[in-house]
Structures are given as C-alpha cells and as structure tokens.
XYZ file of C-alpha atoms in Angstrom:
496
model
C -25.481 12.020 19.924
C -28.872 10.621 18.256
C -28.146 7.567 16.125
C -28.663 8.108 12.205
C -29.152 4.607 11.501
C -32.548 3.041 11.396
C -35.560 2.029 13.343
C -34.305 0.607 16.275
C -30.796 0.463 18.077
C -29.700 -3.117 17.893
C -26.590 -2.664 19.502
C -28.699 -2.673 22.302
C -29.768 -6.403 21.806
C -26.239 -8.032 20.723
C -22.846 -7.468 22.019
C -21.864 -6.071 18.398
C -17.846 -6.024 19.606
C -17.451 -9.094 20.479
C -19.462 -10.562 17.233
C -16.739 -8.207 15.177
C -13.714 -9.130 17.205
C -14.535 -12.761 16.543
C -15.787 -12.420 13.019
C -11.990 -10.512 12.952
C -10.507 -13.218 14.127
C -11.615 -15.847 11.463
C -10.700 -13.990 8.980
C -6.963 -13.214 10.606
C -6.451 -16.940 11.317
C -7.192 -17.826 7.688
C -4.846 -14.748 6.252
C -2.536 -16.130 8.433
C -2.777 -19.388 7.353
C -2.858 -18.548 3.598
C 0.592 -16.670 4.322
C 1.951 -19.843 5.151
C 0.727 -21.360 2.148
C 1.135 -19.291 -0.498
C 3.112 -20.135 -3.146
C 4.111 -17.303 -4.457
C 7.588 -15.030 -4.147
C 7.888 -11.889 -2.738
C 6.589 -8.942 -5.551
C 9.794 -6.552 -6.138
C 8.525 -3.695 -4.271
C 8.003 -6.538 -1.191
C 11.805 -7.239 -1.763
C 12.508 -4.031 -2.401
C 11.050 -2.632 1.290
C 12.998 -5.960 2.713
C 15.926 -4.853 1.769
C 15.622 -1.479 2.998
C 14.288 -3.236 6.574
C 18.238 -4.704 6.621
C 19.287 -1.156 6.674
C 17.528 1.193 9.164
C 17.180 4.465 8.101
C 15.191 7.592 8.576
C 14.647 7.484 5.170
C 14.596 5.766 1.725
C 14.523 6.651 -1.857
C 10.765 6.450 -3.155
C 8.858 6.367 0.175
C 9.407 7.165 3.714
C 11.070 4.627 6.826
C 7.981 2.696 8.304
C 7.659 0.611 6.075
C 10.675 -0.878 6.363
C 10.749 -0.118 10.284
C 7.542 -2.395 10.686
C 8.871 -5.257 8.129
C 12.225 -5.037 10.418
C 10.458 -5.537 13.922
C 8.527 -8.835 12.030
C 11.300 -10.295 10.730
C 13.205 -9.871 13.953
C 10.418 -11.917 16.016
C 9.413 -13.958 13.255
C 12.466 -14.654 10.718
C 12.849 -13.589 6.896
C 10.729 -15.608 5.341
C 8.312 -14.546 2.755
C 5.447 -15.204 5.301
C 6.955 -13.265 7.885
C 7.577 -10.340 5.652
C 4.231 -9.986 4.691
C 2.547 -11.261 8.192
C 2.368 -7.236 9.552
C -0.166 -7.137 6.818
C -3.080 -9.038 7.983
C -2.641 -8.097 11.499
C -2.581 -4.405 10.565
C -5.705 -4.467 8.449
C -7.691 -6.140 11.391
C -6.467 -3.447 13.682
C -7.922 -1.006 11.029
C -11.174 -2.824 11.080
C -10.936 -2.174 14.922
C -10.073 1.665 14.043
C -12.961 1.540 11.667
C -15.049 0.157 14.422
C -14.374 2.945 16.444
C -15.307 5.585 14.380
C -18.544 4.128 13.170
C -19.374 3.885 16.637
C -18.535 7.205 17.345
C -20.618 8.759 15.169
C -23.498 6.545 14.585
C -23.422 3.352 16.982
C -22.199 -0.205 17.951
C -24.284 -2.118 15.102
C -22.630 0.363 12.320
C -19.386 0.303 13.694
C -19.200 -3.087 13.632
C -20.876 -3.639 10.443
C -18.500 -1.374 9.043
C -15.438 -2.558 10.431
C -16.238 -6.279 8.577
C -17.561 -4.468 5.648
C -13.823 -2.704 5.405
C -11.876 -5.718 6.333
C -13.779 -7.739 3.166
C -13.493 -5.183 0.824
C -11.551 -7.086 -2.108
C -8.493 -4.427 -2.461
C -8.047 -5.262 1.424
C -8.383 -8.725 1.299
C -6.108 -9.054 -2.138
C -3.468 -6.043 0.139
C -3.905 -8.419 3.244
C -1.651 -10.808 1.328
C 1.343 -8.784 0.293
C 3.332 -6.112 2.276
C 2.805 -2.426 0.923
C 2.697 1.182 2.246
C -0.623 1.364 2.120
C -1.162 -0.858 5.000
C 0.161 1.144 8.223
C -1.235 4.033 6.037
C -4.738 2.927 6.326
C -4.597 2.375 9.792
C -3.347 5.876 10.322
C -5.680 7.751 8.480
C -8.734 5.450 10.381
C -7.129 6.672 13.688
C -6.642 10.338 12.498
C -10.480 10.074 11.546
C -11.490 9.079 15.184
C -8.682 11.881 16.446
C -10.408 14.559 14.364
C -13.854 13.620 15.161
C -12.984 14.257 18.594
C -11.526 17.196 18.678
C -15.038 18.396 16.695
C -17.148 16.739 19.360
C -15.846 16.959 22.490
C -13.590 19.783 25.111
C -10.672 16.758 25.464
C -6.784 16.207 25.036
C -6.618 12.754 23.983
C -8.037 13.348 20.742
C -5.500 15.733 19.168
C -2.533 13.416 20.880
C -4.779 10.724 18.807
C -5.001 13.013 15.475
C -1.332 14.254 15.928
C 0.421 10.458 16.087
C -1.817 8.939 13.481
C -1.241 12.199 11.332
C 2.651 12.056 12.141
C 3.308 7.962 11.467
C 0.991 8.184 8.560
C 3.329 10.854 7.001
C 5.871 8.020 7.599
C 4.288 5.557 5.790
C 3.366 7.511 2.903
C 2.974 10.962 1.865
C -0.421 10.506 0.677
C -1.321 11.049 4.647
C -1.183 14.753 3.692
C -4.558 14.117 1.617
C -6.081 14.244 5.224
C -5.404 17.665 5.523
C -7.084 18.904 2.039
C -9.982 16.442 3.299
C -10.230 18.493 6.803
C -10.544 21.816 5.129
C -13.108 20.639 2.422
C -15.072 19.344 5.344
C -14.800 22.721 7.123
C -15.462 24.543 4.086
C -18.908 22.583 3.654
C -19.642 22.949 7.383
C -19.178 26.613 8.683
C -20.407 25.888 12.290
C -17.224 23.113 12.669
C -14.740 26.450 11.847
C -14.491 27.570 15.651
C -12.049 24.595 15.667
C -9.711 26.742 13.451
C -8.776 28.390 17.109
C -8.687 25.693 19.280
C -5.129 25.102 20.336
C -5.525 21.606 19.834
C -5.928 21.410 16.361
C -2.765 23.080 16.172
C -0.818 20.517 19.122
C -1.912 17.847 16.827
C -0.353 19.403 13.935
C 2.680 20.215 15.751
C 2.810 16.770 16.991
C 2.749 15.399 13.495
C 5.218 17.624 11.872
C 7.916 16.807 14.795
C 7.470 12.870 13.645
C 8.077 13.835 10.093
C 10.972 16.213 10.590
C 13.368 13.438 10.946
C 12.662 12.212 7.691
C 12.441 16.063 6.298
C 16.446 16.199 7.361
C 17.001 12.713 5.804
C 15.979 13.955 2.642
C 17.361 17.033 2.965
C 21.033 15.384 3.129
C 20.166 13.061 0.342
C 18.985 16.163 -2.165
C 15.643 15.504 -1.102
C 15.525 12.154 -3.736
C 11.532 10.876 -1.674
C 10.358 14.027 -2.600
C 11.466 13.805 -6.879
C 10.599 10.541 -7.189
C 7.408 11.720 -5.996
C 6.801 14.135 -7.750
C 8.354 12.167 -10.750
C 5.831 9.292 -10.106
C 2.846 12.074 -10.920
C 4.635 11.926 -14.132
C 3.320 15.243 -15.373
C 6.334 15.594 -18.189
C 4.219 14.516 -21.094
C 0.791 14.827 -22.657
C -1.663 15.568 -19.839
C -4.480 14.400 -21.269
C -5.559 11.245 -20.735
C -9.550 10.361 -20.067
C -8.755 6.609 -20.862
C -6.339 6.332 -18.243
C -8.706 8.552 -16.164
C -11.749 6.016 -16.768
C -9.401 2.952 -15.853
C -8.649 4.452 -12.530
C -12.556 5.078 -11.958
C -13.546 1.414 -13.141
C -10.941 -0.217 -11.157
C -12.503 1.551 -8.272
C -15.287 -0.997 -8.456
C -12.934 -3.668 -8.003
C -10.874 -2.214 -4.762
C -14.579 -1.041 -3.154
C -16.359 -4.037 -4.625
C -19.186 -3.237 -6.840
C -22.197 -2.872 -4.948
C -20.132 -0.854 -2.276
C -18.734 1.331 -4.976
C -22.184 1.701 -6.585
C -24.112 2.554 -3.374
C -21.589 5.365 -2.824
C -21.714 7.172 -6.462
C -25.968 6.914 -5.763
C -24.964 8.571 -2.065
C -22.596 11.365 -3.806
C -25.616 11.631 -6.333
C -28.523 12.102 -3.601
C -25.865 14.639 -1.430
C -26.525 17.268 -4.759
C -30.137 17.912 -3.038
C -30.609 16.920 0.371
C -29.496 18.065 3.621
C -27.521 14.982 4.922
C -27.047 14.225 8.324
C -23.375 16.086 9.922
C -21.720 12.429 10.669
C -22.534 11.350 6.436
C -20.819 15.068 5.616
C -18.163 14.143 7.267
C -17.339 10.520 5.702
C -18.022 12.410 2.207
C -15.439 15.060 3.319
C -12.679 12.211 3.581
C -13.619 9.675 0.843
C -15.037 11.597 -2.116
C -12.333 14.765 -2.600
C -9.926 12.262 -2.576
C -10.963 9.684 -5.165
C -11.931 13.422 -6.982
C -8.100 14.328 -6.787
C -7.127 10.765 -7.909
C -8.902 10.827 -11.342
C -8.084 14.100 -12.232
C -4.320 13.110 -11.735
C -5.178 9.810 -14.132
C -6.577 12.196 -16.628
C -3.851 14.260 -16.427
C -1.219 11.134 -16.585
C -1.935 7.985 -14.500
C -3.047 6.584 -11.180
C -2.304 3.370 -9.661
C -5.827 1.519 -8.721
C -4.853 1.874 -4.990
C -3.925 5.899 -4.436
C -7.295 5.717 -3.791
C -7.277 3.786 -0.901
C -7.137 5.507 2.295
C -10.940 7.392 0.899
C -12.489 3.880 1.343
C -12.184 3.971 5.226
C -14.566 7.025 5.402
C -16.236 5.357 2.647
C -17.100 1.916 4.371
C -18.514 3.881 7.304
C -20.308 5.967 5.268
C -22.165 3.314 2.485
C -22.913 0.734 5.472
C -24.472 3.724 7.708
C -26.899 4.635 4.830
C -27.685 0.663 3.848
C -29.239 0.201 7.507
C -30.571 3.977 7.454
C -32.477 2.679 4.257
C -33.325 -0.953 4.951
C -30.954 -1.913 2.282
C -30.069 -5.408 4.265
C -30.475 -7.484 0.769
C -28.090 -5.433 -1.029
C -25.350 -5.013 1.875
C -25.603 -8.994 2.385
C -24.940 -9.567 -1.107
C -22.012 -7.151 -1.102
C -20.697 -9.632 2.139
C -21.563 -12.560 -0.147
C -19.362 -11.657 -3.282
C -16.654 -10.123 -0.788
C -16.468 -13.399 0.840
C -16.085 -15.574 -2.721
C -13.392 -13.134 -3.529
C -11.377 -13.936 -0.153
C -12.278 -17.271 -1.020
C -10.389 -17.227 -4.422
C -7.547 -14.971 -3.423
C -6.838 -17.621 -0.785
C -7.559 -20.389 -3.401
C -5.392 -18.493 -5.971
C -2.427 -18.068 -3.981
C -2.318 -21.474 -1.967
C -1.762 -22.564 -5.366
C 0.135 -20.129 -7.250
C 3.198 -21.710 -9.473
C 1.784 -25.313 -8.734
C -1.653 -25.438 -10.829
C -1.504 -25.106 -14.780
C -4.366 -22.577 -15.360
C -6.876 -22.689 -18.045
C -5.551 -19.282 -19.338
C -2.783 -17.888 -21.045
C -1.617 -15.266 -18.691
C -1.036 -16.484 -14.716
C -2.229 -13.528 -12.675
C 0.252 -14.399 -10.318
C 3.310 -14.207 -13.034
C 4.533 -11.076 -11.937
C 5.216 -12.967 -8.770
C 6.622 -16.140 -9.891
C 10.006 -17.345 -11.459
C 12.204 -14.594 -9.101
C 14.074 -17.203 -7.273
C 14.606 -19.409 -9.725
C 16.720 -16.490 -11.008
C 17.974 -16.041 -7.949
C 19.199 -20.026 -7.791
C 20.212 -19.683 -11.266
C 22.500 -16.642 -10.538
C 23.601 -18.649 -7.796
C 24.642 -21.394 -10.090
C 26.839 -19.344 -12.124
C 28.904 -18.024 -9.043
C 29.692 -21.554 -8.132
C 30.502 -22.679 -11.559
C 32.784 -19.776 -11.490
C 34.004 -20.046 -8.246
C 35.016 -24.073 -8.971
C 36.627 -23.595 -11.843
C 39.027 -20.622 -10.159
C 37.783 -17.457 -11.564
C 35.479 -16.279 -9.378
C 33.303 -12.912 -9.618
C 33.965 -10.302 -7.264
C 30.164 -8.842 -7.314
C 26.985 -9.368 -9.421
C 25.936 -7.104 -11.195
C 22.455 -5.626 -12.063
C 20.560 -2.627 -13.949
C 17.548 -3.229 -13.541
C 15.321 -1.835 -9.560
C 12.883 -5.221 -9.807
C 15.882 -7.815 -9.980
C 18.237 -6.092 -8.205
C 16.012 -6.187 -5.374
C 15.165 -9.699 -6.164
C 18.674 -11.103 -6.601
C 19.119 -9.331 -2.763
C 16.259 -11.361 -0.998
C 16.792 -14.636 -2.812
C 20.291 -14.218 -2.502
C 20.562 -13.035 0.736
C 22.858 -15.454 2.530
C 25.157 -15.390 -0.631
C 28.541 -13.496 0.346
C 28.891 -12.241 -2.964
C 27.711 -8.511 -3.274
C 24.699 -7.962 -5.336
C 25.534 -4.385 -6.565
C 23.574 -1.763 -8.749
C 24.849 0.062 -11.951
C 24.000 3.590 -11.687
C 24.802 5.446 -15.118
C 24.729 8.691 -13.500
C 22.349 9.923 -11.051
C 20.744 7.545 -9.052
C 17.074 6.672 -10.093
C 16.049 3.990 -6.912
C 17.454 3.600 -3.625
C 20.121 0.888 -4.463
C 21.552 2.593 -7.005
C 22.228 5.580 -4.208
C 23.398 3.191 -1.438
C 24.929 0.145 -3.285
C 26.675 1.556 -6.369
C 29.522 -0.164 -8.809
C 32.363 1.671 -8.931
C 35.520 1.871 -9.590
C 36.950 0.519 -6.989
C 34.570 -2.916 -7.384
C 37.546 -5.701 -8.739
C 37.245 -7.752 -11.492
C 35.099 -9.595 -13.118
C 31.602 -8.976 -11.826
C 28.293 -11.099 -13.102
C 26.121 -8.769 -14.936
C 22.270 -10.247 -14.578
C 19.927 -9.248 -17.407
C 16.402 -10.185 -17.314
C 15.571 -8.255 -20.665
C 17.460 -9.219 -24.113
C 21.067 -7.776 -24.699
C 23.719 -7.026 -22.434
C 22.256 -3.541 -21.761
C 23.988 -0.032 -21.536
C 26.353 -1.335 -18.534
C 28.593 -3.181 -21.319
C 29.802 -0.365 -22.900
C 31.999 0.678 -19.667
C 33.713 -2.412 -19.920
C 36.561 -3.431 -22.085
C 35.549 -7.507 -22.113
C 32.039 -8.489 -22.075
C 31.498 -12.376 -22.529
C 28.724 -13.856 -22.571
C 28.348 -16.668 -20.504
C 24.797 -18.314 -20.214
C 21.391 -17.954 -21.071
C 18.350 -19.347 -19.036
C 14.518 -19.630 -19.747
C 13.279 -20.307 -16.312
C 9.369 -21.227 -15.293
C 7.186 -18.402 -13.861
C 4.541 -20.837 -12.671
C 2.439 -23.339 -15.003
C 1.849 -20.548 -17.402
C 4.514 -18.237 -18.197
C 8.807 -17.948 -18.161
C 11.165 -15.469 -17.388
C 14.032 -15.105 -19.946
C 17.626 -14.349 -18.251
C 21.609 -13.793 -19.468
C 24.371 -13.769 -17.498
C 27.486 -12.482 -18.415
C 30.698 -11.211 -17.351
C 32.470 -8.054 -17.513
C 35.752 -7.191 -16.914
C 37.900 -3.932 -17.879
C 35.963 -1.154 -15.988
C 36.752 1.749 -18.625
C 35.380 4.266 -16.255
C 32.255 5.596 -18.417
C-alpha cells in the first residue's frame, strides 16, 4: 500500500524499530526506576484492585477480573509492594507503544509507526497512568491490538488477524467494558466507508466476534450469580438519575482532553476533524477518525448529560496518536510535532520529579497534588496502634470495622499482615465489592474497631448498643495537608 506520509520514505534510510525499541527502553528504565522511588501510597482504587488480586475471581464488583489477574501474576514474581503493584503499568504501556508501532506501520510506514508509538508512550495521561495501576492500562493495549486485528481483516484474505481482533476484543472486555466502544467505532467506520461493507460477510469478522464473546462469557455467568452487581454499578457510574444537563461538566471533560493528549496533539486533531468536513482524506486517516473521534463524541455528550472522568476517553487517543503524527509529517509540521515531544518530555520530567518526592518536600502551595495519595498508612499504623493498645491491656477487638470503600480498602493493604479482620459495614445492599464479600454480621463477636475518616461515628453506631469513643488522630498527608481519623469501639450488635 502507497505511503501517505510525505516526500520521501525515510524508513528506508534508518532502522526506525530499533531507534523506537531503544527510545522505549529509556523511558521504561526510568518508569521503572521512579516506581522504586516514589513516595507516594497506593491510590484506593490501586488498593482496592490489590485486594481483589488476593482473591481470584472471574469477577468483581465495579469492573471485570484482569485487572486483578495481571496485579496477581506481578505480585507473585515480584512481591506486594507498592512498586510491584503498579510495575505491570509501565511495561504494559511500552508494549502498547509496540502495538501502536504496528499499526502505524501497517497503514502508513516504519518512520510513522515509530514516530507514533513514542508520540503515544509521551502523551502526559500515559506518562502520569504509567505510574499508578488502573484498568485502563491492559485496556489500551487491547484496543491497539484489536486496531491492527481489524485492519487486517480489511486488508488482507488471512486468519491471524481475526484470532488477533477476537483475543484483543475478548481480554479487553475483561479489563473494562469500555472495549465494547470498539464495536460502535467499527460500524461508524463502515458506515463512512461503503466499499469496507463486503467484510460484513466474511466469516472472520464473525470468528473474531465469537472468539471474544467466549472470553467474556465467564465473567457474563459471574455476574449473573452475583445479580449482575459489574453491570449496575455501571450503569450507576453514568449516573443518569438526576438533572441531565450539564455543559459545564461537558466543557471540563473537553478541556481536560488537552491535558491527557497534550495540547498541541489535542489541537492538531480538532484542526484534522475540522479539515475532514471538506476534503476527501486518505482511507488509512478515515480509519484512525473512525476509532478516536466517535468516541471522545460519546464521552462529552455523557458529561453533558452528567459527568465523565478525564480518562473514558482514553482508548480514542491510540487511533488518535497514529492519526495526528501521520498528518504532521504528511504536512511538514516537524516544528510543531518536536515541540509537542519537548513539553511531553518536561511533563515526564516533573511527574517523575513530583513523585520521587511526594510526602517529603513542603510545596509552595496550599493543596499537595499528591494528597489524595498520602497519609493512608499512617492510618493504617495508627489503626494498628489501637489494636495493640487494646490487645495489651486484655480487651482485644475481634474485627475492625469500616464504612467507608477508600479506607476499607486502605486499612486491607496497609494492614495486610495484621490477623485482625478488616471487615465492611453494609447497611443493606451491598454498594462495592467488600461490602458483598467481607460483610459484618451477626455472627462477628464483640467489640470490633470502627475506623472513621470523616467526623462522627457514622450510621454504623446506631446498630450497636455501646459506642465509645476511643481516640482521635490528625495524621500528615505529606508537607501540605492531614487526614483527620476516630476510632472507636462498638459493642452490642442490635441487629439493625
């Protein structure tokens, strides 16, 4: 296929690979490096999708099993420290960039696949994701694969492409639902391109999609059994119960995009969208549109109609990165797509700056960006503290007690080689996975520590016929902030 891409065919000239895999490299070895030195504690979904990794399941409560599946084979080779928990992080995002590499290859050539593939790797919501553990991550590199899969089944008479499409589509679905995006993206991409609809009856479109339902119907069953609790708290997340109008929140979502793509990337795509009203562009671009631009479409209407998170986004920036760096050396653009590596690379620089030192520099501000991930094993210590107070003075607790998803998840990593139960109060139904799987009940003895991070004792109190209060704590978050907690003790389960 004729290369859309510029003058002359560098790739010819320079082994293009071999400048990305080493390019890939450096940036791996100092991720990998700032694991080991960063300073900051695991984020509560990070302990949250630890936790689960202790229990292997088909499913969980807010998100399919890989997740916890690929946190569960690190921490078995590497051990269950923060560093290791995150560490599938980096290396998954370079084998994206390789994925990424691939595909711009495939439809345009070495020099913008490899382009591309650093472009992706830099972009700041990758290199801020390439420090913490998240769904997103093996999600990415499944919808990059499913890319290359698809392509292949458009361009060539072969197998291996819809075995390609149908695993990526499959473990994608197992890393987050949002893998079924891909499909809407295929059929807008058809819809814009009648001559691609004779794939419609190849069979191996349809072997592909049979191969990625079978790797989802074990989770289908989990849920199934559990009253299909992944699926509400999906469709609870939309949060479409109240007003559904919202442009701020809908403006947010679209000006935060310029911070996950990076500005210039971002920028250079919105003039590409803008051009693609008149002109005829080439099949490969129509095809990176199909899969970026429907998607971050879908994602703002849903913020207007309630809220998006910054990242739902993401997987449309894989297509994307392709797509902007493919045009940038179509038009001679080298000034702006070197300043776009430029301000990626200050970024990386100050993420690995930032969290190297994270909790051990006083800031010049008066909110630490990294609070949210500071001051949770402190609690964790101080929690510890009371137990062994108790314990020494011959009244010890039988379980701790907490109410809120963030600590309890918390309390379980930081605590996780105390014998003492951590245990979840569930009022009724439960809202988060611990509160299905790890439940007080009745049949917990007395007393149990009840852990509050907010003020008061909380609506768990009222079941009990003694509450006592028993300590209160304000414990540092870093240079810059605190974290406020009570303990106290219950005892007299009243069965309500």
């Amino acid at each position: 296929m004729p290369a859309a891409t510029g003058r002359h065919d560098h790739s010819r000239d320079t082994n293009w690979f071999g400048l990305l895999l080493t390019g890939l490299m450096v940036l791996l070895a100092l991720r990998l490096v700032a694991l080991y030195l960063n300073g900051t504690d695991l984020f509560f979904d990070e302990a949250q999708y630890w936790a689960w990794s202790e229990e292997p399941a088909l499913g969980y409560f807010s998100k399919p099993p890989l997740i916890a599946w690929v946190i569960g084979a690190a921490t078995t080779v590497c051990g269950i420290g923060e560093a290791c928990v995150r560490v599938p992080s980096p290396i998954l995002h370079t084998a994206t960039a390789l994925a990424v590499f691939w595909l711009g290859r495939r439809l345009y050539d070495a020099r913008i696949g490899a382009l591309s593939a650093l472009a992706f790797a830099t972009l700041p919501g990758v290199s801020l994701s390439a420090g913490l553990i998240s769904t997103d991550v093996p999600l990415l590199l499944c919808w990059a694969l499913a890319l290359v899969g698809f392509w292949g089944l458009l361009e060539s008479e072969e197998v291996w492409p819809a075995l390609l499409l149908g695993v990526a589509f499959g473990a994608g679905l197992n890393a987050k639902y949002a893998m079924a995006w891909f499909l809407m993206c295929g059929g807008v991409y058809l819809a814009v391109t009648p001559e691609r609809r004779n794939i419609l009856r190849d069979w191996r479109l349809y072997l592909a999609l049979g191969i990625g339902v079978a790797m989802i119907v074990p989770n289908l069953v989990w849920n199934a059994s559990h009253k299909f609790a992944t699926f509400a708290h999906t469709a609870d997340n939309a949060n479409w119960g109240g007003s559904l109008l919202h442009p701020n929140k809908a403006l947010e979502f679209f000006g935060a995009q310029f911070g996950v793509f990076g500005p210039i990337l971002f920028a250079t795509f919105l003039v590409i969208l803008w051009r693609a009203r008149r002109e005829r562009l080439p099949n490969q671009d129509r095809y990176l549109i199909a899969f970026s631009a429907p998607l971050i479409a879908v994602i703002i209407v849903q913020a207007f109609l309630s809220r998006a998170h910054a990242n739902w986004a993401a997987p449309a920036y894989v297509a994307a990165s392709v797509l902007v760096v493919a045009t940038m050396v179509r038009d001679d653009a080298w000034g702006w797509l070197k300043a776009s590596f430029a301000l990626h690379a200050v970024i990386i620089a100050l993420l690995l700056f930032g969290t190297s030192t994270a909790g051990r520099l006083e800031l010049p501000v008066k909110s630490d960006p990294f609070a949210r991930t500071l001051g949770w094993r402190n609690i964790a210590e101080a929690t510890r503290a009371e137990l062994a107070k108790a314990a020494a003075a011959g009244k010890p607790f039988a379980a701790v007690l907490s109410d809120d998803r963030a600590l309890t998840a918390e309390l379980l990593y930081y605590m996780r080689d105390e014998p003492t139960p951590v245990l979840a109060w569930r009022p009724g139904a439960p809202h988060d996975h611990f509160e299905l799987t790890r439940p007080f009940t009745a049949s917990t003895p007395s007393p149990v520590l009840l852990v509050r991070a907010d003020g008061g004792a909380g609506s768990a109190a009222g079941s009990f016929s003694t509450v006592e209060k028993i300590a209160e704590r304000t414990l540092p978050a870093g240079k810059n902030a605190e974290r406020h907690v009570t303990f106290y003790s219950l005892a007299g389960y009243k069965g309500e």
